[in-house]
Coordinates of C-alpha atoms in Angstrom, one line a residue:
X1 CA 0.0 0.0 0.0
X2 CA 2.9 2.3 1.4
X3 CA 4.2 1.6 -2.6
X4 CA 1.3 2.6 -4.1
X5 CA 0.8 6.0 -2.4
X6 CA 4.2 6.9 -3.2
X7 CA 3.9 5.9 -6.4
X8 CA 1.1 8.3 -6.5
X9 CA 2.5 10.9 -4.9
X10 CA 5.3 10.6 -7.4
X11 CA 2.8 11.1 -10.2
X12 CA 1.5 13.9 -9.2
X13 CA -2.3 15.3 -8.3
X14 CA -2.4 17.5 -10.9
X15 CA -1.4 15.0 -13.6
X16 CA -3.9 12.3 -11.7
X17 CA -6.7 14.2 -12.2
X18 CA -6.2 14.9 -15.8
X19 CA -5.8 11.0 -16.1
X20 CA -9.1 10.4 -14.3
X21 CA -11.2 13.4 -16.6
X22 CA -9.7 12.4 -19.6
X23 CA -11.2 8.4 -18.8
X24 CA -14.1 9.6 -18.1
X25 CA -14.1 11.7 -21.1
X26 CA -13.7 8.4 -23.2
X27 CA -15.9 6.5 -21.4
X28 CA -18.7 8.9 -21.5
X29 CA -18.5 9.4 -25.6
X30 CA -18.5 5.1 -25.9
X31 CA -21.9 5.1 -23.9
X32 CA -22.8 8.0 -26.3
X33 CA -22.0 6.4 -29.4
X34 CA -23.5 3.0 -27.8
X35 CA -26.8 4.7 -27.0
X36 CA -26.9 6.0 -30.9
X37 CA -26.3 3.3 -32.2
X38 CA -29.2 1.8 -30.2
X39 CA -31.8 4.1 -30.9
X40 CA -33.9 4.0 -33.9
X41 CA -33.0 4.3 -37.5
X42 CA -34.7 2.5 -40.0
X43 CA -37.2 4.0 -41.9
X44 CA -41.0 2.3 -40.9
X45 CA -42.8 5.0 -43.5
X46 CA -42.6 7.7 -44.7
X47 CA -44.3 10.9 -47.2
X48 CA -47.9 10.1 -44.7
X49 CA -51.2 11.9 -44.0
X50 CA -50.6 14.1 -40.7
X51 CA -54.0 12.4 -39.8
X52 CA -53.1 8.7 -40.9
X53 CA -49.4 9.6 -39.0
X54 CA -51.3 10.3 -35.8
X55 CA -53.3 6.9 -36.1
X56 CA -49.7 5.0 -36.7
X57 CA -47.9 6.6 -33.6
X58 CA -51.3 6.2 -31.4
X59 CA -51.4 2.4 -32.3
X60 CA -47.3 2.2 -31.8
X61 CA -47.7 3.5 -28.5
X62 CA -50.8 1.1 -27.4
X63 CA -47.9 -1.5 -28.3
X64 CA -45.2 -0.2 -26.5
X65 CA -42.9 0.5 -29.6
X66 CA -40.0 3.3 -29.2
X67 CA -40.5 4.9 -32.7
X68 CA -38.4 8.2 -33.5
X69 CA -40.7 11.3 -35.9
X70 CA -38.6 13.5 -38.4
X71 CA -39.3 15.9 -40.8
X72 CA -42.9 17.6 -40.3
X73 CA -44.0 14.6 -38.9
X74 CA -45.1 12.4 -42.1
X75 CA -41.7 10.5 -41.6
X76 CA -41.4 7.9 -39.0
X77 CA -38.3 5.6 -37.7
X78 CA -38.0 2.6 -36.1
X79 CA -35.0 0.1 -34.7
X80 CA -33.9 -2.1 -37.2
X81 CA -34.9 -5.1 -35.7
X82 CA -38.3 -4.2 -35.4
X83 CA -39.5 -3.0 -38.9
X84 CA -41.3 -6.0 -40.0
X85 CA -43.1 -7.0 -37.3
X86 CA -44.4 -3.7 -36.7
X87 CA -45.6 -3.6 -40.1
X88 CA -47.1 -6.4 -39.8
X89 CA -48.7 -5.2 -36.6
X90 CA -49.8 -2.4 -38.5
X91 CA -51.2 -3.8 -41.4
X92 CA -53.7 -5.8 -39.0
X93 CA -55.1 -2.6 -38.1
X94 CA -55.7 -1.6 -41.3
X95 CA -52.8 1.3 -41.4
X96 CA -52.0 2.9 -43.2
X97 CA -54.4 3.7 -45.4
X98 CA -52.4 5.8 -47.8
X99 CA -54.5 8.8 -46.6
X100 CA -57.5 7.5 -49.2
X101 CA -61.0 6.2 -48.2
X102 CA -62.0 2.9 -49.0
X103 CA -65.0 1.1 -49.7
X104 CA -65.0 1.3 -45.5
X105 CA -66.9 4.1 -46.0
X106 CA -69.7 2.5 -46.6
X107 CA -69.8 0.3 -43.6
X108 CA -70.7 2.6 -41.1
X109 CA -73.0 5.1 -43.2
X110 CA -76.9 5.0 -43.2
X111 CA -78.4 4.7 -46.1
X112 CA -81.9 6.0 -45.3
X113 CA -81.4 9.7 -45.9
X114 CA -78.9 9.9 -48.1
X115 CA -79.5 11.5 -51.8
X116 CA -78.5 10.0 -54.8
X117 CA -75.6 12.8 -55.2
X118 CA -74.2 11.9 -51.6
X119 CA -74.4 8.1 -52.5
X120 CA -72.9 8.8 -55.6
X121 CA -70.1 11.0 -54.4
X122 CA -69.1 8.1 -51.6
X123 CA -69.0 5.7 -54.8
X124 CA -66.0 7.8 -56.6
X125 CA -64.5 8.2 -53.2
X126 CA -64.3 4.9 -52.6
X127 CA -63.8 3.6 -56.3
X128 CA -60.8 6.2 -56.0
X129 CA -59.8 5.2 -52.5
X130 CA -58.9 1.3 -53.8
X131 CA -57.6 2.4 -56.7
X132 CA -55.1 4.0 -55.4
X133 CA -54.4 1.5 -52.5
X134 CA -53.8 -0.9 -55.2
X135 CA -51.5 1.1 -57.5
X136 CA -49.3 2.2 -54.1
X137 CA -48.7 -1.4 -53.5
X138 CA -46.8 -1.8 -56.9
X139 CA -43.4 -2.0 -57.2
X140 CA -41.5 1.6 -56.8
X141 CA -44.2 3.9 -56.6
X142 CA -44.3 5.5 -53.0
X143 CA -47.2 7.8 -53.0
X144 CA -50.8 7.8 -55.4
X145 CA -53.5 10.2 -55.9
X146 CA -56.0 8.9 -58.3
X147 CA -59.2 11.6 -59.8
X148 CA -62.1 10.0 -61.9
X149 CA -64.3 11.9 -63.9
X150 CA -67.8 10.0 -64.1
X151 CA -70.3 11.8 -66.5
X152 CA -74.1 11.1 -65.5
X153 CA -76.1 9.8 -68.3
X154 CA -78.6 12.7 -69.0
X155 CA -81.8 11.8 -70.1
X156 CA -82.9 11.7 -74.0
X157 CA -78.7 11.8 -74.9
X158 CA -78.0 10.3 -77.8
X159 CA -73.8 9.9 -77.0
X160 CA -72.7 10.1 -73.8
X161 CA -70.1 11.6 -72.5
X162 CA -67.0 9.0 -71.8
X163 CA -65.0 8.8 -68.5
X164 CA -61.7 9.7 -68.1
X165 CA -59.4 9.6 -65.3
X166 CA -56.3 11.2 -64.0
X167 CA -53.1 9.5 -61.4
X168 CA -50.6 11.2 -59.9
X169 CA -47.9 8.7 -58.8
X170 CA -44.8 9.8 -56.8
X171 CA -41.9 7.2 -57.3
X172 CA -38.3 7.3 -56.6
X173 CA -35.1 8.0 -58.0
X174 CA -35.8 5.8 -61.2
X175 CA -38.4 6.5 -63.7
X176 CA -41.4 4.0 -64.5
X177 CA -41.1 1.8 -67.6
X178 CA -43.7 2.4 -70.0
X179 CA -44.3 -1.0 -69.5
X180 CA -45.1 -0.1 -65.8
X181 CA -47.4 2.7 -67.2
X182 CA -49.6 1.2 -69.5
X183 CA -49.9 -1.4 -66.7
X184 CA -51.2 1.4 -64.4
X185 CA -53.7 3.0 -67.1
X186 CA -55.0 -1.1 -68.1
X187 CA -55.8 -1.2 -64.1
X188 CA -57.5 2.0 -63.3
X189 CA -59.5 1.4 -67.6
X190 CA -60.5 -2.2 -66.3
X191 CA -62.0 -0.9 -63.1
X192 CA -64.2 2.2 -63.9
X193 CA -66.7 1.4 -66.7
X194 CA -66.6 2.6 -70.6
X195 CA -63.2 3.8 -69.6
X196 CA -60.2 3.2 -72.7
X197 CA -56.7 2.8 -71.4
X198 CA -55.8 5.8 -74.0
X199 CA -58.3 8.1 -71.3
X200 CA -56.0 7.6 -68.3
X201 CA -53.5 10.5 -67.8
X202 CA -50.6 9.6 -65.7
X203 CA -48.2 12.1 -64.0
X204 CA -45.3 12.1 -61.5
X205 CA -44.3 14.2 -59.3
X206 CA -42.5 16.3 -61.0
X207 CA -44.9 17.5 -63.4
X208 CA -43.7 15.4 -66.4
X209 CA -46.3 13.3 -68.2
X210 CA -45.9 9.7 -68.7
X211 CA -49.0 8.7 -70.8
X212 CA -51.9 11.0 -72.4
X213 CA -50.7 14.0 -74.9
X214 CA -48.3 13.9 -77.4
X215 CA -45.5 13.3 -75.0
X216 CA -47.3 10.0 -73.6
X217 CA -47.5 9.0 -77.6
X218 CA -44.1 10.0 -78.4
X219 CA -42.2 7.6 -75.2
X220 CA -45.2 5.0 -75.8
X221 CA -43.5 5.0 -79.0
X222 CA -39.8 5.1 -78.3
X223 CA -40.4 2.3 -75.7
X224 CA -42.1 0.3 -78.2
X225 CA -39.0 0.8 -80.4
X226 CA -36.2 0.0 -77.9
X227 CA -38.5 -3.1 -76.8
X228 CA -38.6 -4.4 -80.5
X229 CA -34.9 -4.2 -81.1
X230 CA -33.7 -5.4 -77.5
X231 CA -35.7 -8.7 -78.6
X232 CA -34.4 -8.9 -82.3
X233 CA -30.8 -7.9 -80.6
X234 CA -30.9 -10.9 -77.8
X235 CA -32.3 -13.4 -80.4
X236 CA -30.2 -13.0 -82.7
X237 CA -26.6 -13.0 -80.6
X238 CA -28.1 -15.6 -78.8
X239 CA -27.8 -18.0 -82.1
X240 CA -24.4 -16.4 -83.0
X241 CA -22.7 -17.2 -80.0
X242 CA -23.8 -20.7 -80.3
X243 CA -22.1 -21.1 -83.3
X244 CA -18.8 -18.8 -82.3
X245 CA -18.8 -18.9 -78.8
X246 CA -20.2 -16.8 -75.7
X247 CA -18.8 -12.9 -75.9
X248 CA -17.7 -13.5 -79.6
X249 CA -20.4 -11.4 -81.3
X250 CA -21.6 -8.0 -81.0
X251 CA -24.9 -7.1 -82.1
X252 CA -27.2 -3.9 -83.4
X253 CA -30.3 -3.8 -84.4
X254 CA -32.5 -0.6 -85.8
X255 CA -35.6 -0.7 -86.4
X256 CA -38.5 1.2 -88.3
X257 CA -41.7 0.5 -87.0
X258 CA -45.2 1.5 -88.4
X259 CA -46.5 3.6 -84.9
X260 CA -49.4 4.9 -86.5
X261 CA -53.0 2.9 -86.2
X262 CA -54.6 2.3 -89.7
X263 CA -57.8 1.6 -91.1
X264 CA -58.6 -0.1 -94.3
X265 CA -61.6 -0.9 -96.1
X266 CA -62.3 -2.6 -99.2
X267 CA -65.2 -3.1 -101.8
X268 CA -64.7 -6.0 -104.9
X269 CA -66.7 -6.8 -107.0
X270 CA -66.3 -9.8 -108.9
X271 CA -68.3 -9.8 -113.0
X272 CA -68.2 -13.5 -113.5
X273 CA -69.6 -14.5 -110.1
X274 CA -73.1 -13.2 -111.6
X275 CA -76.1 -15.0 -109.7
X276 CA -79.7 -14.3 -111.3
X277 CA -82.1 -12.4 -109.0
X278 CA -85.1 -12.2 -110.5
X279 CA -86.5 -12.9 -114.1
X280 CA -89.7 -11.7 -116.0
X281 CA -91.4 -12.1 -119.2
X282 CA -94.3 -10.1 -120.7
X283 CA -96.0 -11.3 -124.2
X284 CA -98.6 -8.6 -125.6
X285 CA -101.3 -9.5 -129.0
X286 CA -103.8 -6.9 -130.4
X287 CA -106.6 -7.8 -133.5
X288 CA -108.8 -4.6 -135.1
X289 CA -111.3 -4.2 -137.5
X290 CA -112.3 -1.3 -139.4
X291 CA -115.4 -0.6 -142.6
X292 CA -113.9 0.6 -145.6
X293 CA -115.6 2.9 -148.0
X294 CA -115.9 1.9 -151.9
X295 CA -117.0 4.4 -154.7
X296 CA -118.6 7.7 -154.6
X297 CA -120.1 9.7 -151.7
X298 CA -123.8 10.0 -152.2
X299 CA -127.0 11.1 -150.6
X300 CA -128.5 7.7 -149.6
X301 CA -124.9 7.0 -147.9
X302 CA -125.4 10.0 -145.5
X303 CA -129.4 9.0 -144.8
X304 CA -129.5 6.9 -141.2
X305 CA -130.9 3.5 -142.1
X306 CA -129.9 4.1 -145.9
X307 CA -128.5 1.0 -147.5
X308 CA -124.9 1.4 -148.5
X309 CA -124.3 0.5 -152.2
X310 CA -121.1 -1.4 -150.9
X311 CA -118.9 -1.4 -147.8
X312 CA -115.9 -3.7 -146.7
X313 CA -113.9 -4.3 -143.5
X314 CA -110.3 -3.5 -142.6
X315 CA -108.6 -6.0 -140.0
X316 CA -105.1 -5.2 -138.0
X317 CA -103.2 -7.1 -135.6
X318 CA -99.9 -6.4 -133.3
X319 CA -98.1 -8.3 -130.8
X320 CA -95.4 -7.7 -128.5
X321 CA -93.0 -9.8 -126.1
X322 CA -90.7 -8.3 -123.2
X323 CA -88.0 -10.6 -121.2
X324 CA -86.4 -9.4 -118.4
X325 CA -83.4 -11.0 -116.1
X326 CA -81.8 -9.5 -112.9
X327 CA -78.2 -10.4 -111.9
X328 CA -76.7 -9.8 -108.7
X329 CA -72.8 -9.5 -109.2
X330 CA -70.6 -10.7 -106.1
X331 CA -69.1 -8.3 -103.7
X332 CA -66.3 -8.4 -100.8
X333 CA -66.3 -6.2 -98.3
X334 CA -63.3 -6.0 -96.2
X335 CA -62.1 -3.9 -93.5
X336 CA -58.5 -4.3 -92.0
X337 CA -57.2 -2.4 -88.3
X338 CA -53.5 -2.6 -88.7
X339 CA -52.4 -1.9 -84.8
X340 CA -49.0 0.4 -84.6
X341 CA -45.8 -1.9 -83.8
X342 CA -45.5 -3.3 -87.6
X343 CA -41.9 -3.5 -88.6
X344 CA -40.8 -1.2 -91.8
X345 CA -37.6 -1.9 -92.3
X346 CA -34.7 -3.2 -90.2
X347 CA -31.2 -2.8 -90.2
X348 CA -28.9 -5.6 -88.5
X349 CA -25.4 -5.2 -88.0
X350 CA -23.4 -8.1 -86.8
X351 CA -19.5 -8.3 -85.5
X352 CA -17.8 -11.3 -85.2
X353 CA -14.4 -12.4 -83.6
X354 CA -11.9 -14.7 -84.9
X355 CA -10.4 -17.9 -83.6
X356 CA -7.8 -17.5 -81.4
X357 CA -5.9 -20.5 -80.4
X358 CA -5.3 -21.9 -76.8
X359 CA -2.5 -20.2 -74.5
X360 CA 0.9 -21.0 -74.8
X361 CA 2.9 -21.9 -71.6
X362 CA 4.0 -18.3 -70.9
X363 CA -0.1 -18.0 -70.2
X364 CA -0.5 -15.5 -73.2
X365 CA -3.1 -16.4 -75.7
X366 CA -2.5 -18.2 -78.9
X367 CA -2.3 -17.3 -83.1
X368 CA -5.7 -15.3 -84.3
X369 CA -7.0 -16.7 -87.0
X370 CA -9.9 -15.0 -88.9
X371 CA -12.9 -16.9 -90.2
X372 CA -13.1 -18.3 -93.7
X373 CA -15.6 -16.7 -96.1
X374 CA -17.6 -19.5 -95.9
X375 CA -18.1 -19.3 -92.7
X376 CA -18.9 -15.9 -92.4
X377 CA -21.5 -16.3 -95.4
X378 CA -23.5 -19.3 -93.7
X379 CA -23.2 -17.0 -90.4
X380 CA -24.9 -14.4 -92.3
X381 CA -27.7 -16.4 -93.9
X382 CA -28.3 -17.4 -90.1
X383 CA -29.4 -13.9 -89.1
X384 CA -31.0 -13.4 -92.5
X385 CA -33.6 -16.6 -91.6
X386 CA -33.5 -15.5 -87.6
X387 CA -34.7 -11.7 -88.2
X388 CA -37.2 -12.3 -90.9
X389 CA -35.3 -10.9 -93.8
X390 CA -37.6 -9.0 -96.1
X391 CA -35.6 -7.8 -99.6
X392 CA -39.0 -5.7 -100.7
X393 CA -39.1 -3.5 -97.4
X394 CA -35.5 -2.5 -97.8
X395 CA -34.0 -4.8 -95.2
X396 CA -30.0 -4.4 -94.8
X397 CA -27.9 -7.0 -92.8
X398 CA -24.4 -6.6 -92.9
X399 CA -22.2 -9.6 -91.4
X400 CA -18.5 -8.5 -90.8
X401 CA -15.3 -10.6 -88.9
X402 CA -13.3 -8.4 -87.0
X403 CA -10.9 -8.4 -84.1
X404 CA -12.1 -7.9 -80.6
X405 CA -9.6 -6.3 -78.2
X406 CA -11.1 -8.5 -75.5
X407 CA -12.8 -11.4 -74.8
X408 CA -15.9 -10.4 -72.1
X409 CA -16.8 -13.4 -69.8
X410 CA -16.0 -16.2 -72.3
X411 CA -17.7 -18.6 -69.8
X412 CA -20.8 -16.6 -68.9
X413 CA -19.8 -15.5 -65.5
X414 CA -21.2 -12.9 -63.9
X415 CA -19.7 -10.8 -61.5
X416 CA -20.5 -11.0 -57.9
X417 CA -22.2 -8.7 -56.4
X418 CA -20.0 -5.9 -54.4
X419 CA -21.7 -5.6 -51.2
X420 CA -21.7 -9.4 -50.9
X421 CA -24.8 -10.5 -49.6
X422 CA -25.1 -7.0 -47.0
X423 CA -28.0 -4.2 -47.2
X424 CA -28.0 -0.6 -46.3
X425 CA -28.7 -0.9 -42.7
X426 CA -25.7 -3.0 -42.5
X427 CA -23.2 -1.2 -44.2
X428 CA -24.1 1.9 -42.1
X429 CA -23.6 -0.1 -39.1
X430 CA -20.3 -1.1 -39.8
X431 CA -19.4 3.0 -40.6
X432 CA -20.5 3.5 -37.0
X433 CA -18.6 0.7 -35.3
X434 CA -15.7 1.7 -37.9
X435 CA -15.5 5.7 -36.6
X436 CA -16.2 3.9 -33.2
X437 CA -12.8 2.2 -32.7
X438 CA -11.2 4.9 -35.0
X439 CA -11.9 7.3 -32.6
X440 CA -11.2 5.1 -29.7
X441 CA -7.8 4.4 -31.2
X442 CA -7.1 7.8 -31.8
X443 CA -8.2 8.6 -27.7
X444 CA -5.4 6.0 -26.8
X445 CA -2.3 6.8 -29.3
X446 CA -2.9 10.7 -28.9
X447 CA -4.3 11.3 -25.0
X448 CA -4.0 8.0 -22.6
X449 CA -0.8 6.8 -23.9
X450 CA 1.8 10.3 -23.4
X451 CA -0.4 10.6 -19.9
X452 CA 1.2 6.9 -18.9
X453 CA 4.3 8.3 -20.5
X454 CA 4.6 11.0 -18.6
X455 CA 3.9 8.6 -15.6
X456 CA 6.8 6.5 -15.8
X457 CA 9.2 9.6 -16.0
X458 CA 7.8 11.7 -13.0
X459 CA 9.6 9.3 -10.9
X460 CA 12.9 10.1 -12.4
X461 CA 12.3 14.0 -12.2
X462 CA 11.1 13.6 -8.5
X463 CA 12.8 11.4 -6.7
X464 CA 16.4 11.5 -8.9
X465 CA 16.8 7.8 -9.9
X466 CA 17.0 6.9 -13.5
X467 CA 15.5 3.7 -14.7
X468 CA 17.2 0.9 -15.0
X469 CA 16.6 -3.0 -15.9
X470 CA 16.6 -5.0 -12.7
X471 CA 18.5 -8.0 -11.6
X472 CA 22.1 -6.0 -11.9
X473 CA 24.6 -5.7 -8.9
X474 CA 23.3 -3.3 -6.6
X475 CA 26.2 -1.0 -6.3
X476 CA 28.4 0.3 -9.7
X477 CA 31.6 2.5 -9.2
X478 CA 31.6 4.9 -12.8
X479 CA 33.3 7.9 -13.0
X480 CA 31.4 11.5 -12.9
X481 CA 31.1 13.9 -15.7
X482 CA 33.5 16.2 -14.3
X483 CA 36.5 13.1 -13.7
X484 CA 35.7 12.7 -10.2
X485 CA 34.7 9.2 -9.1
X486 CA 31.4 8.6 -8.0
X487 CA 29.0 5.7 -7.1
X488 CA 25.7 4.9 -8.9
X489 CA 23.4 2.5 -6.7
X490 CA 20.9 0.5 -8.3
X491 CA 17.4 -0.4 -6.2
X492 CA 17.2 -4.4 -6.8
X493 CA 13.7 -4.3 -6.1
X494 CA 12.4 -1.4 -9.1
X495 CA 16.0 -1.8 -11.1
X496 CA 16.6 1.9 -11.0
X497 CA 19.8 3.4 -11.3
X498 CA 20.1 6.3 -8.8
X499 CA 22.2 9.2 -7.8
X500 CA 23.8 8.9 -4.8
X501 CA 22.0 11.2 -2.0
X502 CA 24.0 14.0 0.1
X503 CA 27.6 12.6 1.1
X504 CA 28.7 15.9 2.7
X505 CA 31.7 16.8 -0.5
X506 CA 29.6 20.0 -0.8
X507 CA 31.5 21.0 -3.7
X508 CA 31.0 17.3 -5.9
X509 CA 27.5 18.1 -5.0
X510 CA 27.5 21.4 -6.2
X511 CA 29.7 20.5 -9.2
X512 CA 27.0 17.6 -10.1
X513 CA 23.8 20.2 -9.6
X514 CA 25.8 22.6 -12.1
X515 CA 26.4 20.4 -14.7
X516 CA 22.6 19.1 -14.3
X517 CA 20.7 22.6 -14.5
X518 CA 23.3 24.5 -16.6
X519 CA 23.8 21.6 -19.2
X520 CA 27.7 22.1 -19.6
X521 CA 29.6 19.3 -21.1
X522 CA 33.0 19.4 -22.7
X523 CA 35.2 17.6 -24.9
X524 CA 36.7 16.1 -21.5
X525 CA 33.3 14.9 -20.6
X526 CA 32.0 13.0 -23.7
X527 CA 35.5 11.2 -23.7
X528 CA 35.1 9.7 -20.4
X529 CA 30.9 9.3 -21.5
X530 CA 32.6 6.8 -24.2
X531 CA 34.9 5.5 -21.7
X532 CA 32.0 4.5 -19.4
X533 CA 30.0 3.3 -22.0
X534 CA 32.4 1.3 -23.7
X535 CA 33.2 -0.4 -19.5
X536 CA 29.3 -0.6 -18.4
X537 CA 28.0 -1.5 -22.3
X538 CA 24.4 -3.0 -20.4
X539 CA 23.8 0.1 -18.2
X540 CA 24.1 2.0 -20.9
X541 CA 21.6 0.2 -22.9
X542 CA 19.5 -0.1 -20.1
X543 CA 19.0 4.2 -19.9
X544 CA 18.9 4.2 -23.6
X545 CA 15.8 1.8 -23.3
X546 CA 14.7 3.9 -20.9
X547 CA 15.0 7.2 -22.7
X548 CA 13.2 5.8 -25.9
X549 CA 10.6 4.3 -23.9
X550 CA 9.7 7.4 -22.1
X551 CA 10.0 9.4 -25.8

């Protein structure tokens, strides 16, 4: 005990209670850093109705959750460990809700009362509610608001009015497909009735249209495009690399595609398919006679009842006959809906390597050897056959062997992936635990370690003993800096090597206290410092030791 209060008192109060703040310094910033890492910090949801947020903290603290809010209070943050099974806890009550109102709203209203405009207005709610439950559930879209447009059927309307609808999807950092798109317009179309998929206006959230208008047209088109020649392209170096070998052919494909929707009809008429429709035949005969006058006109001829000297009768008959015969000529009616996506024309460009032969020993790769012509051609009628090659539509399809400057993955090999297996919460983890010891490290090089430095030399400056390796003879006879003799003792318990205390010579005393606070050495003196090192070689590495240590 008697040790360890000297030892103490050796070191100083000043310098012990630096020591003891600067510990408790460390310590307090590891249970600082601890408790952070501790408290919450994944992400439960987020982008939420203030009222629907208030429902989701209510029912977190009913089951004793610690949950963390951010922002203006639509974000909210669990612990790691506990995001799916509060989710799951959620979801049995229903939250959230996505802010929207569900066909729930019907469950708790009373009909009797209500007018047709109320009942009707709770239909579109709901209707627009569930639509958008069901498109936030897809894959990469965070946040839906979905407005129909119903038109009541007035009375004596000959056309009425179509539907049309309107969704305003908030996604993240990648944009939606047009694949993804017309998905969304074929659900909300299949779900409101007489509504057309080409009715359905979708936006994002930053005020760009992705279907409806030109501009929907336009990347409905260019996603058409790039979907025709991605399936063309993979065909096609699909069958050439079976033949030359995996990463051996490059391929291109651009294609012309008919975008626009036309409508054709046609009327033939064919003149010998004649068919008889009707036929009808009229056959007229007419007979008249007439008197004819002979001789002169006389008196008696004029008198009623008079005898006629002579009189004779004039007969004439006609006939007639009509024949008539319909024909109905054949006709073809024919009416054609090409859809847009027809191909126009398409231009293939193929590369392909050589042969090159196997490595040597030195581990470089063999001879290159280009292909033959024959090859090449029979290569060439392969993509002719496997792209539909149309000569009258202006097809082109070039074949050419070149050189590659690299072979990519001959075997098919993907690459793995770089965060081997870990997520996000994991790799921010390991930053924390990383700054963690960094700063830990940092604590001992920088603060703990000169303090126990500084330790082991406050004996030497206090007391006057320089340290020294134990087990040596406890008494040495070496000679003093100034060339008088003088004894160095050495403590066999700590292995110090001391000055000797006062021995009454007041002048080696004062000579030795000169030399130690002045610093005055001369040529004498570093001869007989070689002398003693050269006759005490392990004392001399012993203080050395020391000396480094203590730097």
């Amino acid at each position: 005990m008697s040790k360890v209060l000297a030892a103490l008192q050796r070191f100083g109060i000043g310098r012990l209670v630096a020591l003891l703040g600067i510990g408790a310094g460390v310590a307090a910033a590891l249970v600082a850093v601890t408790m952070n890492l501790g408290e919450p910090k994944a992400l439960l949801y987020s982008n939420l109705d203030l009222k629907e947020a208030g429902s989701i903290t209510q029912a977190l603290d009913q089951a004793n959750v610690k949950y963390e809010v951010k922002g203006d209070g639509s974000t909210i943050l669990v612990s790691r460990d506990e995001v799916a099974s509060t989710r799951l806890m959620l979801s049995s009550k229903g939250l959230p809700t996505a802010g929207s109102v569900g066909y729930e709203i019907f469950d708790n209203a009373n009909a009797l009362g209500q007018t047709d405009f109320v009942q009707q207005l709770n239909r579109q709610r709901a209707l627009e509610g569930e639509l958008g439950r069901t498109i936030q559930g897809l894959d990469g879209v965070t946040s839906v608001r979905v407005h129909l447009v119903l038109p009541k059927r007035q009375l004596f309307e000959e056309e009425a009015e179509q539907p049309s609808a309107s969704v305003n999807i908030v996604v993240g950092g990648r944009e939606p497909s047009a694949e993804q798109v017309r998905a969304i317009q074929n659900l909300v179309a299949s779900a409101v009735p007489s509504l057309k998929p080409d009715r359905v206006t979708v936006v994002d959230q930053h005020a760009k249209t992705l279907s409806g208008g030109e501009q929907g047209l336009a990347s409905e088109a260019d996603s058409r495009k790039a979907d025709v020649e991605q399936r063309i392209s993979k065909q096609v170096k699909s069958l050439v690399e079976g033949v030359v070998g995996a990463g051996k052919a490059r391929v291109n494909i651009t294609a012309d595609l008919q975008l626009s929707q036309v409508t054709v009809q046609q009327e033939t008429y064919d003149p010998d398919g004649q068919v008889v429709r009707s036929e009808s035949t009229t056959d007229e005969n007419s007979k008249q006679n007439e008197p004819e006058g002979v001789g002169q006109v006389s008196a008696s001829a004029n008198i009623p009842g008079g005898a006629s000297p002579g009189s004779a009768n004039a007969s004439s008959a006609s006939g007639k006959q009509e024949s008539t015969t319909n024909y109905e000529i054949s006709r073809t009616t024919r009416t054609e809906v090409q859809a847009p996506g027809d191909v126009k024309r398409l231009s293939v460009a193929v590369a392909v390597d050589g042969v090159t032969g196997p490595p040597g020993k030195d581990g470089k790769p063999g001879a290159y050897t280009p292909r033959s012509a024959q090859e090449m051609q029979q290569i060439e009628q392969l993509v002719r056959s496997a792209v539909g090659y149309n000569e009258s539509r202006g097809d082109q399809v070039t074949v050419v062997n070149v050189r590659f400057p690299s072979v990519e993955d001959p075997d098919g090999v993907t690459t793995a992936n770089p965060l081997m297996g870990f997520d996000k919460n994991d790799i921010m983890r390991a930053a924390e635990l990383g700054v963690l010891a960094m700063v830990a490290i940092l604590m001992i090089l920088f603060i703990v370690k000169p303090m126990l430095s500084s330790t082991g030399g406050g004996g030497r400056g206090g007391g006057g003993s320089l340290p020294m390796l134990p087990g040596q003879p406890v008494t040495r006879i070496a000679a003093a800096a100034d060339g008088q003799p003088m004894q160095l003792a050495v403590d066999p318990v700590t292995g110090q090597l001391a000055l000797p205390g006062p021995t009454g010579n007041g002048e080696l005393d004062q000579k030795i206290d000169i030399a130690r606070i002045e610093g005055q050495v001369k040529a004498s003196s570093v001869k007989r410092v070689a002398e003693f090192v050269e006759r005490h070689p392990e004392e001399s590495v012993a203080i050395l030791r020391s000396w480094l240590h203590e730097t």
